[in-house]
XYZ file of C-alpha atoms in Angstrom:
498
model
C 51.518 -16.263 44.598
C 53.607 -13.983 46.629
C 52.642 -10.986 47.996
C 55.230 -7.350 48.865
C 54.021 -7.984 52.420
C 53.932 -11.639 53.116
C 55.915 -14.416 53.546
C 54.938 -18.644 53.431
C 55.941 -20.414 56.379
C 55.319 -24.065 55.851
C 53.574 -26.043 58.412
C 53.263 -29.380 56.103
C 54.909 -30.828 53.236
C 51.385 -30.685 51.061
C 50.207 -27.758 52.387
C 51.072 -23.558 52.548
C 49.919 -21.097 54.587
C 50.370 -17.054 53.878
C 51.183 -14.737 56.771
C 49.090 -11.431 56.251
C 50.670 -9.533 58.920
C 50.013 -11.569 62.409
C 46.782 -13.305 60.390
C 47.629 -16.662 58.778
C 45.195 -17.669 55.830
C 45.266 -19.556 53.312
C 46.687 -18.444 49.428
C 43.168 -18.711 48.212
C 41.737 -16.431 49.867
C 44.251 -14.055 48.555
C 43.290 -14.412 45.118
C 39.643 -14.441 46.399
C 40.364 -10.820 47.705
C 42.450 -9.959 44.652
C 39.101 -11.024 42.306
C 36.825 -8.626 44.608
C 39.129 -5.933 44.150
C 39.459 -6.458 40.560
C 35.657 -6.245 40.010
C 35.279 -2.943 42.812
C 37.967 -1.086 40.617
C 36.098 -2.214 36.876
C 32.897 -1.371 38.432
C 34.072 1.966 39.308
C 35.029 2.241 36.052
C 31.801 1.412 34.511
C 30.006 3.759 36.464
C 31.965 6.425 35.629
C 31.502 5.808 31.966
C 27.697 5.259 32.490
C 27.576 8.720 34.061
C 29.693 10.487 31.300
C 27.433 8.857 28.743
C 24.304 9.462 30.635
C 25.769 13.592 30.725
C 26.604 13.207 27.155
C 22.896 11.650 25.935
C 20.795 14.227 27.583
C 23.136 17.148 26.367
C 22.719 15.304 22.968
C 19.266 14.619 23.567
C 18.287 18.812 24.797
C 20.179 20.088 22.037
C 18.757 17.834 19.488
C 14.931 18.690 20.411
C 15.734 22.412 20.497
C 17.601 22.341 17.026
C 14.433 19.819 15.295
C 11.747 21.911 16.878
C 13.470 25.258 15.622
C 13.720 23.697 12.162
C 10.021 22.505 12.510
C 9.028 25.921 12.955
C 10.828 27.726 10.665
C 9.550 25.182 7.998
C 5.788 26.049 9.053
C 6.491 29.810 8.855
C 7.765 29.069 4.994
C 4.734 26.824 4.558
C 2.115 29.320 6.238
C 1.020 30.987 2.805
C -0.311 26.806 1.747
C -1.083 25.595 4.997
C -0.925 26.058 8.960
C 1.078 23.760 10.465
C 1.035 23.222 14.475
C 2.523 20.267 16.826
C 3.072 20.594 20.283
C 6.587 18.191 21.910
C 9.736 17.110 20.032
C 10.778 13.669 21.384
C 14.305 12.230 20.623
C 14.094 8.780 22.327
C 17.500 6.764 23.061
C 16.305 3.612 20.634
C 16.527 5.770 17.855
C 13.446 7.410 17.307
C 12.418 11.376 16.876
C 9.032 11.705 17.770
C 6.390 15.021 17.396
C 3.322 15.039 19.199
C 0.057 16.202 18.110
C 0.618 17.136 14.300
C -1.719 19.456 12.870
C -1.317 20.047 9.004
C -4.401 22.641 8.068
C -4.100 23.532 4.395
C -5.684 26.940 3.380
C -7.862 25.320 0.613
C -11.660 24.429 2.110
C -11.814 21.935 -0.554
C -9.107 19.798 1.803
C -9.439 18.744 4.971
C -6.985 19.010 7.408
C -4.305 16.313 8.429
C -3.670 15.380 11.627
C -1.721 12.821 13.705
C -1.355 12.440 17.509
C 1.986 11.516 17.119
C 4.563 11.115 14.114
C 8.088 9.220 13.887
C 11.088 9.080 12.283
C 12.623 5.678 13.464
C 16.655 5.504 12.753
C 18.066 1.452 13.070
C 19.922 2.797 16.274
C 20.502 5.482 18.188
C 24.619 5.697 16.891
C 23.021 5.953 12.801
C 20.813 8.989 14.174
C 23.071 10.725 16.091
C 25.913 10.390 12.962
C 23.146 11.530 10.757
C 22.465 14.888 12.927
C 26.051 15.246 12.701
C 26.936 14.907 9.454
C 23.861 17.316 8.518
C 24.659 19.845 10.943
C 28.395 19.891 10.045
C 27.752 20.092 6.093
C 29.748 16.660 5.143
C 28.757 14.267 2.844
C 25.974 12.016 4.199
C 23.462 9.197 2.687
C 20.216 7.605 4.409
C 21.149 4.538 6.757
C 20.442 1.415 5.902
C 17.026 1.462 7.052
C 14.539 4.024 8.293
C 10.450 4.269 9.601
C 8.302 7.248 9.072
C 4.960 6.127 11.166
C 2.060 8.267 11.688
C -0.206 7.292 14.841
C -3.679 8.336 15.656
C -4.493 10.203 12.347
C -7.667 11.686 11.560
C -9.619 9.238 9.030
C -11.638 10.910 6.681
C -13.088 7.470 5.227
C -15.107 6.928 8.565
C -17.239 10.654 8.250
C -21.094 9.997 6.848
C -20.914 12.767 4.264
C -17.470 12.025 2.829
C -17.153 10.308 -0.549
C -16.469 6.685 0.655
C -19.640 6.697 2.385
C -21.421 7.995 -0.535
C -19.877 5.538 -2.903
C -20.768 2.502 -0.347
C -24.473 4.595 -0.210
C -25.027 4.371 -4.153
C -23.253 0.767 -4.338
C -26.133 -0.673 -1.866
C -28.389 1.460 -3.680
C -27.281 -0.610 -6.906
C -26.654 -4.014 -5.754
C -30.319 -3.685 -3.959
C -32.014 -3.047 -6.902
C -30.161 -5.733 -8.977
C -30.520 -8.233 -6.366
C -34.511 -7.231 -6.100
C -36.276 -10.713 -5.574
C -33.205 -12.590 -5.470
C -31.203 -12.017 -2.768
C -32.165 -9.852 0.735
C -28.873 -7.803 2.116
C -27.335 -9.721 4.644
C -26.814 -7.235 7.289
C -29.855 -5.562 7.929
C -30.585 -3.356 5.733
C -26.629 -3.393 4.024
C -24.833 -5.555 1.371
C -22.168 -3.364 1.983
C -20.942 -1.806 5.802
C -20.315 1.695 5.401
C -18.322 4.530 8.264
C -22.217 4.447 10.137
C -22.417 0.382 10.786
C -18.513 0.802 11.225
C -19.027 3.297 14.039
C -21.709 1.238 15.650
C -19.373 -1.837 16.035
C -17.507 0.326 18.217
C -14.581 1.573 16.158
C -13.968 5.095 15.582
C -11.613 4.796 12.555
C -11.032 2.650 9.467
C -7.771 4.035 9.142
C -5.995 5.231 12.205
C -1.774 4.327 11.648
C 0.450 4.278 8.532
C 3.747 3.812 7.829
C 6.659 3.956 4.934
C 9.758 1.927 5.406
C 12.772 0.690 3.996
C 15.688 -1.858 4.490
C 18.694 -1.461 2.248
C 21.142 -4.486 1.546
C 24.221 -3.440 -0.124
C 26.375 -5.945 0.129
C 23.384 -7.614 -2.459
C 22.366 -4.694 -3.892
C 18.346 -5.181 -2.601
C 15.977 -2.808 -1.258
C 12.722 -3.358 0.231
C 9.867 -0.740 0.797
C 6.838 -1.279 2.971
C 3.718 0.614 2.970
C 0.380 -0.061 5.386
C -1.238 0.904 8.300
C -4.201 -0.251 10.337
C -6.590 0.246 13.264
C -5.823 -1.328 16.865
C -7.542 -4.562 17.305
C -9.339 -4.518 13.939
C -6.601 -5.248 11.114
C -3.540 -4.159 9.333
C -2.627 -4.245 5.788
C 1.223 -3.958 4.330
C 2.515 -3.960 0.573
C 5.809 -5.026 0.474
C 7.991 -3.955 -2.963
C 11.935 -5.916 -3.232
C 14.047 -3.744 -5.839
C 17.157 -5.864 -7.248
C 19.911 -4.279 -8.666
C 19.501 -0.577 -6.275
C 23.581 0.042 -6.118
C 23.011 2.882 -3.844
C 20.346 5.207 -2.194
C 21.486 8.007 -3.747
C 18.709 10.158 -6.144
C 19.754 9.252 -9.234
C 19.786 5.614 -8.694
C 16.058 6.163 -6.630
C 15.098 7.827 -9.678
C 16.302 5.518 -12.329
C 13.662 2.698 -13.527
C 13.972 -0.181 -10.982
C 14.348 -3.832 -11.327
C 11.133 -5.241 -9.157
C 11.391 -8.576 -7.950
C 8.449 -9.463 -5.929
C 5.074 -7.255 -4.606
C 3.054 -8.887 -1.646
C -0.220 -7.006 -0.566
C -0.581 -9.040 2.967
C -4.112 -8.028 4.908
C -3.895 -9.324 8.488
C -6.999 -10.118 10.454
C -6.926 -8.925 14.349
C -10.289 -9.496 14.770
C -12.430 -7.188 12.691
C -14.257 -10.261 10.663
C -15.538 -11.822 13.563
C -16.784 -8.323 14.878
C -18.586 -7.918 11.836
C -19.900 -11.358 11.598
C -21.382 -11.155 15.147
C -22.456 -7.418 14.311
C -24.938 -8.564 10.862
C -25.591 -12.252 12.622
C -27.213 -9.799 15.359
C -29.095 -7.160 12.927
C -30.499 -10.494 11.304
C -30.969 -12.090 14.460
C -29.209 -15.309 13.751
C -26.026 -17.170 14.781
C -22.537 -16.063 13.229
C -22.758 -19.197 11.721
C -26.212 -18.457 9.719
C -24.789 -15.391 8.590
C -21.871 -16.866 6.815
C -23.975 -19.554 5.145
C -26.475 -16.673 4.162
C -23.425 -14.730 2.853
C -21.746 -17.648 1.183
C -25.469 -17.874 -0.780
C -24.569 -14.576 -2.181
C -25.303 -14.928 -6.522
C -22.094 -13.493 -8.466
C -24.201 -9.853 -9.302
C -23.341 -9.043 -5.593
C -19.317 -9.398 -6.173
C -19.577 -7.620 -9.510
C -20.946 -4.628 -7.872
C -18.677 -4.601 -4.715
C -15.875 -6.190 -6.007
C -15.518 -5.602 -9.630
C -14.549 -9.225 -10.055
C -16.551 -12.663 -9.872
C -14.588 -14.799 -7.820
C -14.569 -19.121 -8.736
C -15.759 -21.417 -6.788
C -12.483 -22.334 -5.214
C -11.511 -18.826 -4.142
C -15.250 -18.700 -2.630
C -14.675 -21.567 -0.648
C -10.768 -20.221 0.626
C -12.995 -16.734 2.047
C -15.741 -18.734 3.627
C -13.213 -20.865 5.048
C -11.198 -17.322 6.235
C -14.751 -15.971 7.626
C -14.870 -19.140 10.216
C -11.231 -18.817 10.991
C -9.822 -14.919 9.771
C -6.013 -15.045 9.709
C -4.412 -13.800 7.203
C -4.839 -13.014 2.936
C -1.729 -12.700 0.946
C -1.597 -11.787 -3.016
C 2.233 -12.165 -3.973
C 3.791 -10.568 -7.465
C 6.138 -12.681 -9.495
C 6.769 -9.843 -12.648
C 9.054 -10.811 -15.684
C 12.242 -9.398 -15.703
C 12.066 -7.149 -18.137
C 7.980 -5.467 -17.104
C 7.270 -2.298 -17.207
C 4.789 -1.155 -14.809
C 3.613 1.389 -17.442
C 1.533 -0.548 -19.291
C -0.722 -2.363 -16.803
C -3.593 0.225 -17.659
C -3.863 -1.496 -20.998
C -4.299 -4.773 -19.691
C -7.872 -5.840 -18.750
C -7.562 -7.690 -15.207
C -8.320 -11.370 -16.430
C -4.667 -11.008 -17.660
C -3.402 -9.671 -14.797
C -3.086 -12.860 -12.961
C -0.392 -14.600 -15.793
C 1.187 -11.081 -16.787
C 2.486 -10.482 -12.937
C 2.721 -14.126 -11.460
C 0.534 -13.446 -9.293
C -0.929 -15.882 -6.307
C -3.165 -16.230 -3.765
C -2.884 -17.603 -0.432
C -5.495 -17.767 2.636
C -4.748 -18.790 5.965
C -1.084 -19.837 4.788
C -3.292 -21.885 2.130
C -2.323 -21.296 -1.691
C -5.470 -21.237 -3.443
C -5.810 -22.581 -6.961
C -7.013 -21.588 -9.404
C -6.361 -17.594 -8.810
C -8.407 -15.910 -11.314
C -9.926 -12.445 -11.458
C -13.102 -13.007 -13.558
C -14.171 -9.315 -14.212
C -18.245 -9.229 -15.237
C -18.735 -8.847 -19.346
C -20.272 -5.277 -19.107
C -20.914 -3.196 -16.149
C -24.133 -2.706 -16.667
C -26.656 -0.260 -14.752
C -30.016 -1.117 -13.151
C -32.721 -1.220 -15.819
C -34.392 1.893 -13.955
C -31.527 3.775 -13.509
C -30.482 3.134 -17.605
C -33.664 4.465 -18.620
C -33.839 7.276 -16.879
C -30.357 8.242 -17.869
C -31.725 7.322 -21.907
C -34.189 9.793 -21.469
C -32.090 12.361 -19.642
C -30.017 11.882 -22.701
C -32.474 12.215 -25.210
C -34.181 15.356 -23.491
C -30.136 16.682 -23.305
C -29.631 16.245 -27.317
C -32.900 17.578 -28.090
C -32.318 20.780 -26.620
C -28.714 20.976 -27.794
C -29.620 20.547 -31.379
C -32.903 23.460 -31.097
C -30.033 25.578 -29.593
C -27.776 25.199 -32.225
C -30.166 25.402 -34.889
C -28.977 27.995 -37.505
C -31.590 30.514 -38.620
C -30.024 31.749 -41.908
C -30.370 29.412 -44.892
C -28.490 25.967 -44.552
C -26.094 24.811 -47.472
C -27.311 22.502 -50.233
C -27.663 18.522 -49.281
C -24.911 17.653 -51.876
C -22.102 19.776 -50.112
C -23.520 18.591 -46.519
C -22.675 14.909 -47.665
C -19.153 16.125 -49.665
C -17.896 17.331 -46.464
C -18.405 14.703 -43.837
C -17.089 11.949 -46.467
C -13.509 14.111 -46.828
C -12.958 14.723 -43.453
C -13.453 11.063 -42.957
C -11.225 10.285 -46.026
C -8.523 12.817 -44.210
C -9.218 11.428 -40.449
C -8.844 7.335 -41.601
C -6.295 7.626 -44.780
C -5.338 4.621 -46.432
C -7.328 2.341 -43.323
C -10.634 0.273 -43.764
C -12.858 -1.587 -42.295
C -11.944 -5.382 -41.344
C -15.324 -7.683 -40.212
C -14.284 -10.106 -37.246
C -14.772 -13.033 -39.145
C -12.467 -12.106 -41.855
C -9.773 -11.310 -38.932
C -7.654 -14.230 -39.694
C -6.718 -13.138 -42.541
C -4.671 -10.325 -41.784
C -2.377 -12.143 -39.391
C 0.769 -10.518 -39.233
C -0.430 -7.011 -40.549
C -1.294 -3.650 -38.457
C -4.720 -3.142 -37.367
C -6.414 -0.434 -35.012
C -9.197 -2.029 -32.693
C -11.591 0.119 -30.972
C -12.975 -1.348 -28.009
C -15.830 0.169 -25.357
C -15.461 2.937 -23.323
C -13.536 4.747 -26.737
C -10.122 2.964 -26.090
C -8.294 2.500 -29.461
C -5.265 0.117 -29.589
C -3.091 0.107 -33.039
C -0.840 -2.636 -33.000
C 0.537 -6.001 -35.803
C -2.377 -9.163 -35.104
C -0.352 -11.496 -33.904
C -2.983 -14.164 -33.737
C -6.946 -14.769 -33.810
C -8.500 -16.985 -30.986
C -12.646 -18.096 -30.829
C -12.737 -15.395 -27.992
C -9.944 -13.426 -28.235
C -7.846 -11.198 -30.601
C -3.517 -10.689 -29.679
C -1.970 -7.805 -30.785
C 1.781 -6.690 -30.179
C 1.553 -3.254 -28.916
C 4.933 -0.894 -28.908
C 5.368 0.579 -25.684
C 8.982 2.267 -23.744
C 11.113 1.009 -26.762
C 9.736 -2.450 -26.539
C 6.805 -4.386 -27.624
C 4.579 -6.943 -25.527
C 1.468 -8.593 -26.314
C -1.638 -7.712 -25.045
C -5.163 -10.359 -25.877
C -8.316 -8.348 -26.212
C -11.631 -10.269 -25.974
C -14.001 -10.019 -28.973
C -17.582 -8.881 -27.264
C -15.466 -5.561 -26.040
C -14.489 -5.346 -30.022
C -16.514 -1.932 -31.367
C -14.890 -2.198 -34.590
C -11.238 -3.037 -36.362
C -9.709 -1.330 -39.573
C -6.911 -2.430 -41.396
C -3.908 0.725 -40.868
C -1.263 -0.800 -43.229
């Protein structure tokens, strides 16, 4: 290569030497000192640009703060009359996040307590999808969410962990039952508790059950799927997440977040980081045993004890997949497979034995599927004898006075019209219906029927079909029908409606 200023002068056939004014070098070294120049001019460059951007980010980043803490503000002056809002820094951080410290959300109501965070975030996929955001907002154009977004709350206040609060009251009057079922059969496994409530909480050292939660979603447009999460946690303790996938979400627009969506899978994932082994060490200690004894005294547990604190009586294999998790706590997972066409709307009228076949559901432990899942809920919830009869009597003594109250004075009517009335009103009330005795059921296969079951449910649906334990009728429901079994011991009484 030939420089303005140079000229070759050969000195061999093979070889070339460049005259730099009275310096000979070799051409080389030229392009040596051409590639260092190169690099000193495109470094120049990029520090320009790095200090233009830098000028441009903190402008961004002041006028951003002062605009979201005057909005912040102005929103708790609107909001003063329900509540008193306070927070002390606006933080917009260059990976995309908007921070505000020390959130205090006071509502005027002394039934409610106060909400309060030390810090809350709004956390934007990058900084370029926040700042377009801000724009588009600030400028009036059309705008829509970005493709995913974080709202995370850190350091809340937990209500569940104060003594007097209603968890620990409901944990106080479940030991209270489970102790007096368990009376003679089964001592509580952690000192004096079957059940740890916010006071044995506290004394193994954390101050919160419930100290971070978040809401988050990922849009995929190209395939039209959108996936929420939900969960939150305590440092060093655990965290749980439910996970929803939406198919079929075209856009995140209102009306399509509004319209009925298409769910594809639920997971409810609780993740172990190291609360279970706390706990084991903290009863193995009140009973003065090993960890080990403690989870051989729990696995000896009769089924009463996980009817009271669990509402369900798990089987033996789902037993052994805890105990199992209780040596070794990793992780539980309970995954959703729903039909296509469900309809979240009528799970209240399912008892939760179906459950497990109506939503597809499984059951994993420690990355472990266990088999079979079932959720075996107890025939009858059924008090403590004590406690049964001295609600009977509390009853009794409550009718007894209600009837001397109402008590008429003046003369009552004759018998015969007493017994006329009651018998039309029924006649009105029931119509053309009549009473259908279970073992006659079969019968009426393919005809309507109105079951009453405990607890004054009524169901009035065709009998599709009569089983030794269980009756299947195909309820209406959304403009569709499904089928819903209903086991005979919660049968009150059926009558024949057409």
């Amino acid at each position: 290569m030939r420089l303005p200023w140079t000229f070759e002068v050969p000195e061999e056939p093979s070889k070339t030497r460049t005259l730099i004014g009275w310096v000979y070098v070799k051409a080389p070294f030229v392009q040596d000192v051409q590639g260092v120049i190169m690099i000193l001019s495109l470094l120049k460059k990029l520090v320009f640009l790095s200090i233009v951007i830098s000028i441009a980010w903190f402008g961004f980043k002041y006028y951003s703060e002062k605009r979201i803490k005057e909005g912040l503000e102005q929103a708790a002056y609107m909001a003063s009359s329900e509540a008193r809002i306070r927070f002390d820094e606006v933080t917009v951080d260059i990976s995309g996040a908007i921070s505000v410290s020390e959130l205090e959300i006071a509502p005027r109501s002394y039934m409610e307590d106060k909400f309060y965070a030390k810090k809350a975030s709004v956390v934007f996929p990058n900084t370029l999808e926040m700042m377009k955001l801000m724009y588009d907002i600030k400028m009036d154009n059309d705008w829509e969410m970005p493709a995913s977004l974080t709202l995370r709350f850190d350091g809340i206040n937990d209500p569940l962990i104060s003594e007097y609060g209603l968890y620990a009251q409901s944990v106080k009057k479940m030991n209270t039952m489970i102790r007096q079922r368990l009376d003679g059969v089964a001592e509580p496994v952690c000192g004096e508790h079957y059940v740890l409530g916010p006071a044995a909480i506290k004394e193994m050292g954390y101050d919160a059950m419930f100290s971070s939660m978040f809401v988050a979603y990922e849009f995929n447009r190209l395939d039209q799927k959108l996936s929420l999460r939900i969960g939150g946690g305590v440092p060093d303790a655990y965290t749980v997440t439910a996970k929803i996938n939406l198919e079929n979400q075209r856009s995140l627009g209102i009306q399509d977040l509004m319209s009925m969506p298409s769910v594809d899978s639920v997971e409810l994932v609780y993740q172990d980081e190291g609360l279970t082994k706390k706990s084991n060490r903290f009863c193995a200690k009140k009973e003065g045993i090993t960890a080990d004894q403690y989870i051989e005294r729990f696995a000896a547990l009769p089924d009463d004890y996980y009817a009271f604190s669990l509402g369900v009586i798990p089987n033996k294999a789902m037993k052994a997949a805890y105990l199992d998790f209780m040596k070794n706590p990793d992780n539980i997972t309970i995954t959703s497979y729903p039909p296509p066409d469900f309809n979240p709307m009528i799970l209240g009228m399912y008892e939760a034995q179906y459950l497990v076949e109506i939503l597809g559901l499984t059951l994993s432990i420690n990355d472990k599927t266990v088999t079979p899942f079932e959720l075996n809920v107890p025939k009858r919830n059924y008090p403590p004898m004590q406690q049964a009869d001295v609600n009977k009597e509390e009853l009794k003594a409550k009718s007894s006075e209600r009837m001397a109250v109402s008590e008429p004075e003046e003369e009552s009517e004759p018998p015969a019209a007493k017994r006329e009335q009651p018998e039309s009103q029924i006649r009105k009330k029931i119509g053309s219906s009549r009473v259908i005795p279970l073992e006659n059921l079969s019968e009426h296969i393919g005809r309507y029927i109105k079951v009453s079951v405990e607890r004054s449910k009524h169901f009035v649906g065709r009998l599709v079909s009569v089983e030794p334990d269980t009756v299947s009728l195909q309820l209406r429901h959304g403009g569709g029908t499904f089928t819903m079994p209903i086991e005979k011991h919660r049968i009150e009484s059926v009558e024949r409606v057409r």
